[in-house]
PDB file of C-alpha atoms in Angstrom:
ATOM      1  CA  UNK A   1       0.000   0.000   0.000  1.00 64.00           C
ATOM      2  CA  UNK A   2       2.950   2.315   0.710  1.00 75.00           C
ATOM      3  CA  UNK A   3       3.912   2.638  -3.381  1.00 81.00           C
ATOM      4  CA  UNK A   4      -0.152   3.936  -3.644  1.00 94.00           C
ATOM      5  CA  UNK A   5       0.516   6.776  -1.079  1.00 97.00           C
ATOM      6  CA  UNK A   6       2.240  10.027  -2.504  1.00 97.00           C
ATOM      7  CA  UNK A   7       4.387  12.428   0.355  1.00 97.00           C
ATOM      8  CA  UNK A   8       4.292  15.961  -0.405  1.00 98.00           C
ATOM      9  CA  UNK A   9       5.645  19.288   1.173  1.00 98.00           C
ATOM     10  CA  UNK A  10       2.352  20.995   2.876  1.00 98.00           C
ATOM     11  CA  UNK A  11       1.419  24.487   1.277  1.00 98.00           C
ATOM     12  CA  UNK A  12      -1.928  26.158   1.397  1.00 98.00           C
ATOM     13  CA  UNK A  13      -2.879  24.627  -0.545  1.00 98.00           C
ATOM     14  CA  UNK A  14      -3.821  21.828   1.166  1.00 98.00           C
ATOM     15  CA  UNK A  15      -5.357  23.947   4.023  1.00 98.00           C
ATOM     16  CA  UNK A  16      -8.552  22.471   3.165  1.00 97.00           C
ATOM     17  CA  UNK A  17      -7.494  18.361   2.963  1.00 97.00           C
ATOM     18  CA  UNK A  18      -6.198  19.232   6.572  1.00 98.00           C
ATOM     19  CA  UNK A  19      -8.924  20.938   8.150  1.00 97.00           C
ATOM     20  CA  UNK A  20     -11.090  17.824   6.644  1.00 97.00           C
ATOM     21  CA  UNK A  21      -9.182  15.710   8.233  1.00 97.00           C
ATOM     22  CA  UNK A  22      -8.957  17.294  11.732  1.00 96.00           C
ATOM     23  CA  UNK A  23      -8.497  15.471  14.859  1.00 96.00           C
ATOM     24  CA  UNK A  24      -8.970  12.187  13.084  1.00 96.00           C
ATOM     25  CA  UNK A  25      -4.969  12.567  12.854  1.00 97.00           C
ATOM     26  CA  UNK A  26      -4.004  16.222  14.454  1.00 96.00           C
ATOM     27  CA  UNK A  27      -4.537  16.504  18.493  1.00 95.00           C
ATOM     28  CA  UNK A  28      -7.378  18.636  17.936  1.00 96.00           C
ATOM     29  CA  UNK A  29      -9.601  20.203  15.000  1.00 95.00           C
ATOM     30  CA  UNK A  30      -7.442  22.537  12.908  1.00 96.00           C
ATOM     31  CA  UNK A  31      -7.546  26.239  14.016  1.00 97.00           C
ATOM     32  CA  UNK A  32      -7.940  27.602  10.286  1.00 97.00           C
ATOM     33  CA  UNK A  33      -5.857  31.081  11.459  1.00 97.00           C
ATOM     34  CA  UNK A  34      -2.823  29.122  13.001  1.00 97.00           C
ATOM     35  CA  UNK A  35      -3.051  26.893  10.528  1.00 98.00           C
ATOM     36  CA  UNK A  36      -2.718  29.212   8.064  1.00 98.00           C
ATOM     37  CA  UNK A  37       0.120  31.017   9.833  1.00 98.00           C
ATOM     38  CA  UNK A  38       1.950  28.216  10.045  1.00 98.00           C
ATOM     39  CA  UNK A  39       1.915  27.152   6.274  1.00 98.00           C
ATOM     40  CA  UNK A  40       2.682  30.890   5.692  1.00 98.00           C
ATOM     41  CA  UNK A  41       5.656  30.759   7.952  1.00 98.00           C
ATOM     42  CA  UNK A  42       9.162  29.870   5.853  1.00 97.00           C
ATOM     43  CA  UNK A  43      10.537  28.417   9.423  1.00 97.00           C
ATOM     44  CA  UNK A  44       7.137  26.129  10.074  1.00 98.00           C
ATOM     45  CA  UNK A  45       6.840  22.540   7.598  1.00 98.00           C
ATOM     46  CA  UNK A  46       4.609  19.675   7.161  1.00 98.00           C
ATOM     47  CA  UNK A  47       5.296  16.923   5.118  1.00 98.00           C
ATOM     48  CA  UNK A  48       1.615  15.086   4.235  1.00 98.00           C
ATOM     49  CA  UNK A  49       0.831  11.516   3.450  1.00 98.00           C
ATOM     50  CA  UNK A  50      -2.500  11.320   1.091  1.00 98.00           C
ATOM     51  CA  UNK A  51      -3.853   7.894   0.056  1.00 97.00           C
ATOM     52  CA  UNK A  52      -6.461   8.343  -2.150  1.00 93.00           C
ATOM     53  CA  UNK A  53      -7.824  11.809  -1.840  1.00 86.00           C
ATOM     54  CA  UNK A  54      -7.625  12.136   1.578  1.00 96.00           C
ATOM     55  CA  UNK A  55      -4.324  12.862   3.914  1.00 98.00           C
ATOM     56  CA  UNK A  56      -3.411  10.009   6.490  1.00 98.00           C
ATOM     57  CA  UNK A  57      -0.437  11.029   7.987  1.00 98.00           C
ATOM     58  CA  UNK A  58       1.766  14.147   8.821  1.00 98.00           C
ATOM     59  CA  UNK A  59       5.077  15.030  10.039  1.00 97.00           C
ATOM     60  CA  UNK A  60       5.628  18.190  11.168  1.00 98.00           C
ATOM     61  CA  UNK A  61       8.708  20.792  12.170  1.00 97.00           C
ATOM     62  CA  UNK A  62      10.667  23.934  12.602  1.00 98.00           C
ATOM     63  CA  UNK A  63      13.808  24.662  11.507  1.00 97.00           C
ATOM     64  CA  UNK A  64      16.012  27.178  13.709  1.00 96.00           C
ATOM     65  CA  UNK A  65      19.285  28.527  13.764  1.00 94.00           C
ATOM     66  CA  UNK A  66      21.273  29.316  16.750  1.00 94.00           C
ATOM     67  CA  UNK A  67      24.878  31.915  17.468  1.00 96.00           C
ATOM     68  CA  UNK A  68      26.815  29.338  17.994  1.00 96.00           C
ATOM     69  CA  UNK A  69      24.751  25.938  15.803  1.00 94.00           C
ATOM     70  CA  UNK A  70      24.395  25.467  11.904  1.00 95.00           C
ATOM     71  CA  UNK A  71      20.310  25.260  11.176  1.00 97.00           C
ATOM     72  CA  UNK A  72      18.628  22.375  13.041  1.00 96.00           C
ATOM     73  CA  UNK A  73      15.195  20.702  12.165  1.00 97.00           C
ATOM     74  CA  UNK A  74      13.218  20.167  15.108  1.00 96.00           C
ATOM     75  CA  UNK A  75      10.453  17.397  14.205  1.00 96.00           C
ATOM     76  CA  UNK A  76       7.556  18.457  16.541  1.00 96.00           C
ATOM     77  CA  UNK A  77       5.044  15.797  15.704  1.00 95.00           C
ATOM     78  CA  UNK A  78       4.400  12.332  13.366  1.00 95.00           C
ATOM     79  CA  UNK A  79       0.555  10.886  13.184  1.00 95.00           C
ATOM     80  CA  UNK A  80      -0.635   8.546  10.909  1.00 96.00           C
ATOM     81  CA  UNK A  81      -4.275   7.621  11.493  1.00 96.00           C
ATOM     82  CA  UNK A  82      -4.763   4.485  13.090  1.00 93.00           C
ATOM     83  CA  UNK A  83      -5.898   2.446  10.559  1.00 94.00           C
ATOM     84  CA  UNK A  84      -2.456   3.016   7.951  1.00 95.00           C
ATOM     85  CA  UNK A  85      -0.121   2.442  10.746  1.00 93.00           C
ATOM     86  CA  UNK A  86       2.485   0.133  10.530  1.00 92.00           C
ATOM     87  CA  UNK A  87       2.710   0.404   6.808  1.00 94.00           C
ATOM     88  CA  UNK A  88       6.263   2.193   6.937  1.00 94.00           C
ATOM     89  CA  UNK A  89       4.141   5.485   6.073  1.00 95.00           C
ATOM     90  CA  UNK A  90       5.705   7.348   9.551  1.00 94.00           C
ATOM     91  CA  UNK A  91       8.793   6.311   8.676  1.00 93.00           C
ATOM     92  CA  UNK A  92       8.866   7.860   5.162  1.00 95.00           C
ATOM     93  CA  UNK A  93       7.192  10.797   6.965  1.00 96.00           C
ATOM     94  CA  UNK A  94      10.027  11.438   8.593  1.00 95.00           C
ATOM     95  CA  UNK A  95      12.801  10.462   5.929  1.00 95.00           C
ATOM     96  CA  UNK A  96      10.902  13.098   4.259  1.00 97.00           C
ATOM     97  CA  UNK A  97      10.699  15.572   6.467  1.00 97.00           C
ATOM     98  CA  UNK A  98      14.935  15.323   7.180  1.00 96.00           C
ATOM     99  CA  UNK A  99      15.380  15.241   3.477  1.00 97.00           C
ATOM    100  CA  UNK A 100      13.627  18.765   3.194  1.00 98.00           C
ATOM    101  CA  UNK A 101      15.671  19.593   6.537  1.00 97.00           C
ATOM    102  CA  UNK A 102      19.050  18.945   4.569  1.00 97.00           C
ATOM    103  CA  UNK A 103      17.886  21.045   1.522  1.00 97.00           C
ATOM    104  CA  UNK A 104      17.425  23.998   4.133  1.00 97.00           C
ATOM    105  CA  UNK A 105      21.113  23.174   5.029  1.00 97.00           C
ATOM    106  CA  UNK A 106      19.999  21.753   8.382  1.00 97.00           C
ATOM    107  CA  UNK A 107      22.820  19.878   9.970  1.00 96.00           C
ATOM    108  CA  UNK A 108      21.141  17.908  12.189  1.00 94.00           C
ATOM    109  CA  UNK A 109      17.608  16.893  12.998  1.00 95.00           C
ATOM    110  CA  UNK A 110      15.621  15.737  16.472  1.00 93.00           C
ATOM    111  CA  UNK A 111      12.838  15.119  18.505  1.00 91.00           C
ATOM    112  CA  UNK A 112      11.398  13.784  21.320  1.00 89.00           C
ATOM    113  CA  UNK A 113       9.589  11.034  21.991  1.00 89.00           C
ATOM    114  CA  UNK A 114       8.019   9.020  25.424  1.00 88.00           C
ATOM    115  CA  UNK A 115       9.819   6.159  26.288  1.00 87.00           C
ATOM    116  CA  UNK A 116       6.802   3.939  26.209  1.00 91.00           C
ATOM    117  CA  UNK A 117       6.183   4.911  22.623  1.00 88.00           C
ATOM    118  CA  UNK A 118       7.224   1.347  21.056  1.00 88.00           C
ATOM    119  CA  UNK A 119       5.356   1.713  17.960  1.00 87.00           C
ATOM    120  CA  UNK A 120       7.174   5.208  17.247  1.00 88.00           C
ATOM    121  CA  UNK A 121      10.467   4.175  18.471  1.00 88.00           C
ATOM    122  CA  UNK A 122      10.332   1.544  15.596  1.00 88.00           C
ATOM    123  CA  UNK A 123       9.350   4.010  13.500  1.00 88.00           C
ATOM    124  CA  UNK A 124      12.208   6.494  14.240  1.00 90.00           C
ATOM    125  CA  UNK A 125      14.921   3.832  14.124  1.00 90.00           C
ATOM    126  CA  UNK A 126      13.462   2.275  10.723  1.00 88.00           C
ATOM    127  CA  UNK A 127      13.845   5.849   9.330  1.00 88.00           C
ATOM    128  CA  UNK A 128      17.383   5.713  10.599  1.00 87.00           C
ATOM    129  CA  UNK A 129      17.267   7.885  13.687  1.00 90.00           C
ATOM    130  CA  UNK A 130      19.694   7.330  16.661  1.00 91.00           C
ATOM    131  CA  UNK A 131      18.317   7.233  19.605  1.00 90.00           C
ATOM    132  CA  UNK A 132      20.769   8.832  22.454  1.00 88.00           C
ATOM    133  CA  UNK A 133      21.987   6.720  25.521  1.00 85.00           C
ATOM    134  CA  UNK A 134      21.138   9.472  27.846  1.00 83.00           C
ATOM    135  CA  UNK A 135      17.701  10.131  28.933  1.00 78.00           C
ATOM    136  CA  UNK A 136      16.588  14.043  29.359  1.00 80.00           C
ATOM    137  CA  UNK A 137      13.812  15.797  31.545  1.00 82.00           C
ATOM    138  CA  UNK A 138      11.215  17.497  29.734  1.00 78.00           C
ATOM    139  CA  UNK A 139      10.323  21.027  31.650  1.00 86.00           C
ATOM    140  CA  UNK A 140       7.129  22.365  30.643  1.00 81.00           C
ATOM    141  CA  UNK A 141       6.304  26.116  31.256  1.00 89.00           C
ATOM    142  CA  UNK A 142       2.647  27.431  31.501  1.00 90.00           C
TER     143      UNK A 142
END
C-alpha cells in the first residue's frame, strides 16, 4: 500500500485536505488562522501523506538557527491515522521531512519522543534515527 501513497511538502494549498481531516490525525480540530500562519511561515513545515484523496499522515517541524549551531530541524510531531499504521508510512514521513531539513542546510535533525512509545520508536529507528543513551527531563512552562 505504501507505493499507492504520494508524500508531499504541505502548502496552502492543502489547508482544506487538513482541516477535513482534523483530529482524526491532528490533536485537535485545525484552528484555520494558526493553521494558516503556520503554512505561511518559511521556518514552520509539514510533510503530508494522502492515500487516495484524503491525507493520512503528517510530520511536522521547525527549523532554527542558533549563534553558535548550523540550522537544526526540530520534528515536533508524526501521526498517521490508526488504521495506515504500521505500513512504513511514519517512517517515510520522517525520511521526508529530514530530506527537506538537509535542503534547508539543516545539519542535524531531532525530537522527542516518550519512552513507552514502542510503535514510534520503531518508526524512528526504521527511518534511521539514533536514539541517544542518555535520557533528558522534559520542563514544561505554563
Amino acid at each position: 500500500m505504501i507505493s499507492e501513497v504520494s508524500f508531499k511538502l504541505g502548502g496552502l494549498e492543502d489547508l482544506p485536505a487538513m482541516i477535513k481531516v482534523g483530529a482524526q490525525l491532528f490533536d485537535h480540530d485545525l484552528k484555520e488562522p494558526r493553521a494558516r500562519e503556520f503554512l505561511s511561515d518559511p521556518r514552520h513545515h509539514i510533510v503530508l501523506a494522502y492515500f487516495e484523496n484524503g491525507i493520512i499522515g503528517m510530520a511536522s517541524g521547525v527549523h532554527y538557527v542558533h549563534p553558535d549551531k548550523d540550522p537544526q530541524l526540530f520534528i515536533n510531531e508524526v501521526g498517521v491515522i490508526e488504521e495506515y499504521q504500521n505500513k512504513g508510512i511514519g517512517r517515510q514521513l520522517v525520511k521526508s521531512l529530514c530530506e527537506h531539513g538537509k535542503t534547508l542546510r539543516c545539519t542535524e535533525a531531532w525530537l522527542g519522543v516518550a519512552t513507552d512509545n514502542i510503535p514510534a520508536r520503531r518508526a524512528y529507528k526504521a527511518a534511521l534515527g539514533k536514539e541517544e543513551k542518555e535520557p533528558f527531563v522534559l520542563v514544561n512552562f505554563k
